[in-house]
Tab-separated table of C-alpha atoms and ligand atoms in Angstrom:
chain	number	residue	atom	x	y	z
A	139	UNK	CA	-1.732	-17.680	14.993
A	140	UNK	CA	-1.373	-14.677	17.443
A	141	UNK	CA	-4.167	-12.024	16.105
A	142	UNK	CA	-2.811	-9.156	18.143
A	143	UNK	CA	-2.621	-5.771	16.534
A	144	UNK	CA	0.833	-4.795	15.597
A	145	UNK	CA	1.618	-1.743	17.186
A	146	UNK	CA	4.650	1.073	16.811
A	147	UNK	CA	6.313	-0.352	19.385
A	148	UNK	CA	6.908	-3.516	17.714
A	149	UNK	CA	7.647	-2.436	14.447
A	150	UNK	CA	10.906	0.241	16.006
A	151	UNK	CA	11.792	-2.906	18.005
A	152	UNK	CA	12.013	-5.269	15.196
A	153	UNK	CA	14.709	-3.002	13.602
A	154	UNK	CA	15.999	-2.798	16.619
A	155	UNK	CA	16.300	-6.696	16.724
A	156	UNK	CA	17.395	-7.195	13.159
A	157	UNK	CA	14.085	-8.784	12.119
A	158	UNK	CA	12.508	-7.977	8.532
A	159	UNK	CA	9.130	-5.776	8.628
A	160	UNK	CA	6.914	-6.796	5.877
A	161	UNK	CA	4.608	-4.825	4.422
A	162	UNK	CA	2.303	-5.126	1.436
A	163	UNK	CA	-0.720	-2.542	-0.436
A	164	UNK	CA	-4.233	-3.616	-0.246
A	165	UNK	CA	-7.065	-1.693	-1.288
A	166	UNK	CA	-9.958	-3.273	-0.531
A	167	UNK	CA	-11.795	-5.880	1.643
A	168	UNK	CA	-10.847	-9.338	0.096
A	169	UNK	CA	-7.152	-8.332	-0.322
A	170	UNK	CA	-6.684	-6.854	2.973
A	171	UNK	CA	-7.586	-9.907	4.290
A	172	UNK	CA	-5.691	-12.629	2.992
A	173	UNK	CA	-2.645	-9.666	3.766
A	174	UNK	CA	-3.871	-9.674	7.628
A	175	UNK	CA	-4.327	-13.558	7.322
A	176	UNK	CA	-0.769	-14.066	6.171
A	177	UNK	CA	0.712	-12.096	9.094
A	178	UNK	CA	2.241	-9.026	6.958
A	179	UNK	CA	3.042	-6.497	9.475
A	180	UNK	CA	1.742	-3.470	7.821
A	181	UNK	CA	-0.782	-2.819	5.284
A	182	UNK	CA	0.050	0.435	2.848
A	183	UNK	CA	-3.775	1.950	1.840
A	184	UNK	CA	-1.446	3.279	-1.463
A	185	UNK	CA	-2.526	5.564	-3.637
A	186	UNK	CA	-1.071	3.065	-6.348
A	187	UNK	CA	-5.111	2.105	-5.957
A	188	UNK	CA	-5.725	4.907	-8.564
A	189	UNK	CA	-3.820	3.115	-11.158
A	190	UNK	CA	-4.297	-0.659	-10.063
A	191	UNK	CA	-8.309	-0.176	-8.901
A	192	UNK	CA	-9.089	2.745	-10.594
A	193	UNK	CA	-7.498	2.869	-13.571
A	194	UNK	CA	-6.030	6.136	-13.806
A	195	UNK	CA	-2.577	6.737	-15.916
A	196	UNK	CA	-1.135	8.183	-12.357
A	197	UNK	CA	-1.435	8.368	-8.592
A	198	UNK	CA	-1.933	11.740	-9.287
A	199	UNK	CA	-6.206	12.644	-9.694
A	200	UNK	CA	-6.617	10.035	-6.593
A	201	UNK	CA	-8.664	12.481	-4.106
A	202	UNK	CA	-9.059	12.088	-0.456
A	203	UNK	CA	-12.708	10.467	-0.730
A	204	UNK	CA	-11.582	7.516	-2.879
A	205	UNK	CA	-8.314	6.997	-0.478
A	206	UNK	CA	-10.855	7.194	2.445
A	207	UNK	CA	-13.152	4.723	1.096
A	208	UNK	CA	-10.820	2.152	0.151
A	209	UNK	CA	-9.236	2.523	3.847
A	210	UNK	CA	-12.447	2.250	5.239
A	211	UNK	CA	-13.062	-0.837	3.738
A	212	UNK	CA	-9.727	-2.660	4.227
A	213	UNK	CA	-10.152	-1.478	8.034
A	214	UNK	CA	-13.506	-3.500	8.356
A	215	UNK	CA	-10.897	-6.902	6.981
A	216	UNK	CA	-8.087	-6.509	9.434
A	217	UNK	CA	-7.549	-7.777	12.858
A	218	UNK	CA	-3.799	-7.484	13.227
A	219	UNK	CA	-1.719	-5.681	10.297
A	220	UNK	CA	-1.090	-2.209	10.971
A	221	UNK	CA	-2.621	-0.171	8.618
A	222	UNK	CA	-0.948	3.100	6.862
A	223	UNK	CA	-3.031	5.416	4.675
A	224	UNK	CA	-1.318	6.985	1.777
A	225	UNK	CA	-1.901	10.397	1.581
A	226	UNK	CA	-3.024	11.788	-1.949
A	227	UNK	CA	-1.247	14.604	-3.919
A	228	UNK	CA	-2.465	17.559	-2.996
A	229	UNK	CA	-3.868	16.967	0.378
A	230	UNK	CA	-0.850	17.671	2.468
A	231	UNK	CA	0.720	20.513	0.233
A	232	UNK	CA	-1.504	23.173	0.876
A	233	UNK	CA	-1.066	24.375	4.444
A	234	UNK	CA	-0.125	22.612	7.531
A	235	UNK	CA	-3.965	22.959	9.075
A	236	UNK	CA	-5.269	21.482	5.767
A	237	UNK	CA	-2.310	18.945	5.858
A	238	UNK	CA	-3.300	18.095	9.879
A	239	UNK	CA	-7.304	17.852	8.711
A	240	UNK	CA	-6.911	15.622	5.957
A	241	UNK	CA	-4.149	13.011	8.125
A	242	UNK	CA	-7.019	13.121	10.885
A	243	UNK	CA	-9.821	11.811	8.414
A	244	UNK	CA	-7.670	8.836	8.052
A	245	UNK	CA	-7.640	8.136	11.197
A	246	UNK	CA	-10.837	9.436	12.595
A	247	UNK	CA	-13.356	8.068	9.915
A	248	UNK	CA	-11.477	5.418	7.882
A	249	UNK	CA	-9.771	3.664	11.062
A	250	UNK	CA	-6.115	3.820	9.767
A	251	UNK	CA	-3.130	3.099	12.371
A	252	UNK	CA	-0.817	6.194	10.262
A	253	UNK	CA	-0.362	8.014	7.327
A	254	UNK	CA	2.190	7.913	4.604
A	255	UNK	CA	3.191	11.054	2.885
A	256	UNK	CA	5.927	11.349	-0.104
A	257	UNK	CA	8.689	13.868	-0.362
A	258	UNK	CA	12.205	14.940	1.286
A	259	UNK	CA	13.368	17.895	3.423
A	260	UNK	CA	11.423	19.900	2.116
A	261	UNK	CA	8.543	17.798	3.433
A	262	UNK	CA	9.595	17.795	7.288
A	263	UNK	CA	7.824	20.842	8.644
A	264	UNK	CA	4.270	18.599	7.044
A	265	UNK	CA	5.379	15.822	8.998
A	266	UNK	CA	6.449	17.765	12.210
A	267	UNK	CA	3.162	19.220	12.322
A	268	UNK	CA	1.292	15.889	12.040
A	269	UNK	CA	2.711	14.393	14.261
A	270	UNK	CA	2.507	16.978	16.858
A	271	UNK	CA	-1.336	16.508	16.315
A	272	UNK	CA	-0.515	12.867	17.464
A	273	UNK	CA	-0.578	10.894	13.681
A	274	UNK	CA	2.272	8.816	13.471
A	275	UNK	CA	3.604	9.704	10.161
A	276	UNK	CA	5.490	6.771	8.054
A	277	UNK	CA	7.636	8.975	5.222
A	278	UNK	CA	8.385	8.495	1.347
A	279	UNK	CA	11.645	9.546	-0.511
A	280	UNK	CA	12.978	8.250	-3.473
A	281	UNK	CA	11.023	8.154	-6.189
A	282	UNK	CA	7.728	9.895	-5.168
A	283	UNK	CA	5.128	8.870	-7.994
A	284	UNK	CA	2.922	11.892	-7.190
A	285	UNK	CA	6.275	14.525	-8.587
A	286	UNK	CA	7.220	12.069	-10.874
A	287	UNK	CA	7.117	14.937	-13.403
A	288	UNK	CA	9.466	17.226	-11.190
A	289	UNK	CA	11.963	14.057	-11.197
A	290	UNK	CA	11.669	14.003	-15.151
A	291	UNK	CA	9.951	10.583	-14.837
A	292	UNK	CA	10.103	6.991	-13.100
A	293	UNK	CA	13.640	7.038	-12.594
A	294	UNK	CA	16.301	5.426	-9.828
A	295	UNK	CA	16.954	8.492	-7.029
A	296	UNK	CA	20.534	9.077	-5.990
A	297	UNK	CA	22.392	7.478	-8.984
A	298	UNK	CA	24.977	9.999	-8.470
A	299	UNK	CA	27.232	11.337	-4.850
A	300	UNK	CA	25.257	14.391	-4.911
A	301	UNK	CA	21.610	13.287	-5.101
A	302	UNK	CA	22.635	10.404	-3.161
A	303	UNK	CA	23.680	13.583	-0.839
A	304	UNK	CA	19.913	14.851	-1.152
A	305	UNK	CA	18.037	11.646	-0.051
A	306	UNK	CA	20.542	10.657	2.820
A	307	UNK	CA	20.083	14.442	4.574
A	308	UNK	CA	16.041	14.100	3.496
A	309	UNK	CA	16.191	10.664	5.570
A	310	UNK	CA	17.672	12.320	8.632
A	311	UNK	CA	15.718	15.624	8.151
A	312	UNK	CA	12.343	13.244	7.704
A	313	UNK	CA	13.545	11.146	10.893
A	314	UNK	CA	14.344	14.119	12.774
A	315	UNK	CA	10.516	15.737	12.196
A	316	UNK	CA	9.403	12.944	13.754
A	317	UNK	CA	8.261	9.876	11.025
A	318	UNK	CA	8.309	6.619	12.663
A	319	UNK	CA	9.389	5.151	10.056
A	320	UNK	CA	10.702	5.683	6.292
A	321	UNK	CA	9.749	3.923	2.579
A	322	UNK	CA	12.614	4.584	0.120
A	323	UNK	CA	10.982	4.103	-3.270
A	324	UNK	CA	14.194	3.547	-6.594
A	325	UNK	CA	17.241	4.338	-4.754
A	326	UNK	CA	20.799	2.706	-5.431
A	327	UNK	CA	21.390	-0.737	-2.901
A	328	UNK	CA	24.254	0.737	-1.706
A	329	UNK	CA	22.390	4.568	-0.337
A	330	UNK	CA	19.724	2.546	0.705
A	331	UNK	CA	22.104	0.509	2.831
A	332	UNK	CA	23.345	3.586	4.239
A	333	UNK	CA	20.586	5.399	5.002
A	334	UNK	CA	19.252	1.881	7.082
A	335	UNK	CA	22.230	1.530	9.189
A	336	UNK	CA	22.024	5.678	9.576
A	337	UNK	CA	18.588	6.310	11.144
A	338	UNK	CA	17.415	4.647	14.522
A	339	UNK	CA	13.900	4.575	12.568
A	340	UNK	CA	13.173	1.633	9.801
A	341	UNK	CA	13.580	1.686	5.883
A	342	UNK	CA	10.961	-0.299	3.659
A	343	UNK	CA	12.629	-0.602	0.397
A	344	UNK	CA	10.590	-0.871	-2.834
A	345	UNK	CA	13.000	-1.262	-5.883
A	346	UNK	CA	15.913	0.091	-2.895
A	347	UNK	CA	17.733	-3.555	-2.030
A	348	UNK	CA	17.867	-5.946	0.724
A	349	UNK	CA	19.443	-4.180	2.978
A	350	UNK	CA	16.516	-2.188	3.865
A	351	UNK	CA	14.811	-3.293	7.489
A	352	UNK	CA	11.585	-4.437	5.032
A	353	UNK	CA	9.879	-4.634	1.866
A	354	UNK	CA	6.833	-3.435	0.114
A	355	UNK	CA	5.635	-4.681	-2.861
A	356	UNK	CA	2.050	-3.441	-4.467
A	357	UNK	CA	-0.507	-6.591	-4.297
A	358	UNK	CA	-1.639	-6.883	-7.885
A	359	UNK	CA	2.225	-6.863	-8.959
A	360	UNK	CA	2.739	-9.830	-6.512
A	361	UNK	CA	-0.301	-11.873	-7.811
A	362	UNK	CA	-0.231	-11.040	-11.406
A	363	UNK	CA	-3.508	-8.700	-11.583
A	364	UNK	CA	-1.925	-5.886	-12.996
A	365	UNK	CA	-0.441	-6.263	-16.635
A	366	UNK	CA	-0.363	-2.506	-18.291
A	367	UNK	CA	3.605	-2.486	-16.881
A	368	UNK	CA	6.555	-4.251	-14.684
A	369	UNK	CA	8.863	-2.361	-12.889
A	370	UNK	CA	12.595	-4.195	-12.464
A	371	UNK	CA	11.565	-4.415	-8.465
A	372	UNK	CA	8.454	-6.627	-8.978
A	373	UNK	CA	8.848	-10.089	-8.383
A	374	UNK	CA	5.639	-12.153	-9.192
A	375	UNK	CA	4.676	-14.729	-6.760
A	376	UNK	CA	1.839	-16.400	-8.592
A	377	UNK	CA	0.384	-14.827	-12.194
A	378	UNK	CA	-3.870	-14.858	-11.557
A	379	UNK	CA	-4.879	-13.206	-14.337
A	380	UNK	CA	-4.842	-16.206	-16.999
A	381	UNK	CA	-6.285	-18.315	-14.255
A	382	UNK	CA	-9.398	-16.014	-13.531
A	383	UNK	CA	-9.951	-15.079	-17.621
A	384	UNK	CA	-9.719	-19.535	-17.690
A	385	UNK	CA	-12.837	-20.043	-15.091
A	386	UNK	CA	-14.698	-16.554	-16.899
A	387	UNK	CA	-14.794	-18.489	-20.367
A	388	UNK	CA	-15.238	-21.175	-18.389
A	389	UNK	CA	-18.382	-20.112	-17.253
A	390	UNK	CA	-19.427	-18.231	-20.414
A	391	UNK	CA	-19.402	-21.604	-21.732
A	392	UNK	CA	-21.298	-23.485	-19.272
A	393	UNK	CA	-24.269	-20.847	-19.094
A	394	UNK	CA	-24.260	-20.881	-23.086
A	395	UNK	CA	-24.702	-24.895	-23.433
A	396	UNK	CA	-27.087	-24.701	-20.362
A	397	UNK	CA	-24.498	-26.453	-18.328
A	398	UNK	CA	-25.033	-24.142	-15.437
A	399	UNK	CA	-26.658	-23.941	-13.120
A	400	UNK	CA	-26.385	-27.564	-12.436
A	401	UNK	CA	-29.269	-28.918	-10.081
A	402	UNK	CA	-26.973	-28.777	-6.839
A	403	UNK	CA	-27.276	-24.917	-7.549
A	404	UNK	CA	-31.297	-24.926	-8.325
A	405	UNK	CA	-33.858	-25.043	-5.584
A	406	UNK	CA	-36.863	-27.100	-6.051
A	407	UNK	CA	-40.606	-27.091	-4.986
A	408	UNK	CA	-43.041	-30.336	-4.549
A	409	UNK	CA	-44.904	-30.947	-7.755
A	410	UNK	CA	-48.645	-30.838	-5.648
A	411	UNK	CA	-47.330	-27.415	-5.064
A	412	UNK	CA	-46.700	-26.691	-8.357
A	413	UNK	CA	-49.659	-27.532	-9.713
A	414	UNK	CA	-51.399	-25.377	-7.638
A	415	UNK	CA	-49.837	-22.428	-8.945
B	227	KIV	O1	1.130	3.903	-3.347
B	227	KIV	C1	1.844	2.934	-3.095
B	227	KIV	O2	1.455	1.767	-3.232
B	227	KIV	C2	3.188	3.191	-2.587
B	227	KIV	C3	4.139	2.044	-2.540
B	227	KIV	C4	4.580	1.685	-3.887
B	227	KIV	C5	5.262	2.306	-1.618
B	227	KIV	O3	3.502	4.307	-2.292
């Protein structure tokens, strides 16, 4: 398989093309590497890590040190994908400068290809400015898990003409700042057709239709790893969970009936040398 690092370029000219992008999460260095190995265009560093890895209730407390960590190590796994760190709440609300620092740690110490920041108009002067410092900037609009609480909760974006409105001008307004490219997170099939066939720049769609020029899923939804909830967008690919809890009592029972470690795991010593011990 060609190993070559997917580059801007190449993701702006399959849209162009009519070509699906693919992209999937991965948080860490066993993940991100079966993701690179299976030719996914882009990896997404989310901060859906807080709830999947971490265990948090929300993206929400994820800070900048555990999104730069888990980058870090999904960097050292990847030869080709192109990787996009997701930047946590808080990081890129305070200030433009502070907004600029914090993008450049994922690039500068983790290794990331972009950064991925959620939020509409209101969010294009952030992304402007990034970019200007030379971080490509991929957007989020939709629903944007870090406001969830602004939104009134998980809900589908643009149910209505109006709010459909709202994320149609934040698409154009986010593509006119500058993003390269633009995840639409809960949004009606028919907006998010729109909104693809609107913008020179590509859509990933996550709960948003086929229509989109790609697809994100998060990893542990796709491989059944993450159980506390389903969202309707989440189709499961293969369910690991009762597979790994089978080989764990599996080998609680083995080490409890002395089963394991069988002698092709044991080392051995010559009995002469034994006996000298
Ligand atoms: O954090 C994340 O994984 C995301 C995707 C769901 C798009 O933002």
């Amino acid at each position: 398989m060609d190993r070559r690092k997917v580059t801007l370029a190449e993701l702006q000219q399959k849209k162009d093309r009519g070509e699906k992008i693919t992209m999937m999460t991965a948080y860490d260095y066993p993940s991100a590497g079966l993701v690179d190995e299976a030719g996914i265009d882009t990896i997404l560093v989310g901060d859906s890590l807080g709830m999947v890895m971490l265990g948090y209730d929300s993206t929400v407390p994820v800070t900048m040190d555990e999104m730069i960590h888990h980058c870090k190590a999904v960097r050292r796994a990847v030869r080709s994908s192109f990787i996009i760190g997701d930047m946590p709440f808080l990081s890129y609300q305070a200030g433009l400068d502070r907004a600029i620092e914090n993008a450049g740690r994922f690039i500068k110490e983790a290794g990331c290809d972009a950064v991925k920041l959620e939020g509409g108009s209101e969010m294009a002067p952030v992304v402007k400015a990034i970019v200007r410092a030379g971080i490509p900037v991929c957007a989020h609009i939709g629903l944007t898990p870090q406001t969830a609480t602004m939104l009134s909760g998980f809900k589908v974006q643009g149910k209505d003409a109006e709010s459909a409105r709202v994320q149609v001008r934040s698409a154009k307004d986010l593509e006119e700042a500058g993003a390269f490219m633009i995840v639409m997170e809960c949004i009606p099939d028919l907006v998010a057709a729109r909104i693809t066939r609107e913008l020179r720049i590509p859509t990933i769609g996550i709960g948003a239709g086929r229509d989109c020029d790609g697809q994100v899923l998060v990893y542990h939804d796709l491989v059944g790893l993450f159980a506390r909830f389903t969202p309707k967008f989440v189709k499961q690919y293969v369910n690991l969970s009762p597979l790994i809890k089978e080989a764990l009592a599996q080998y609680k029972s083995d080490v409890e009936k002395s089963k394991f470690p069988g002698p092709e795991h044991t080392f051995s010593m010559a009995p002469e040398e034994a006996e000298k011990i």
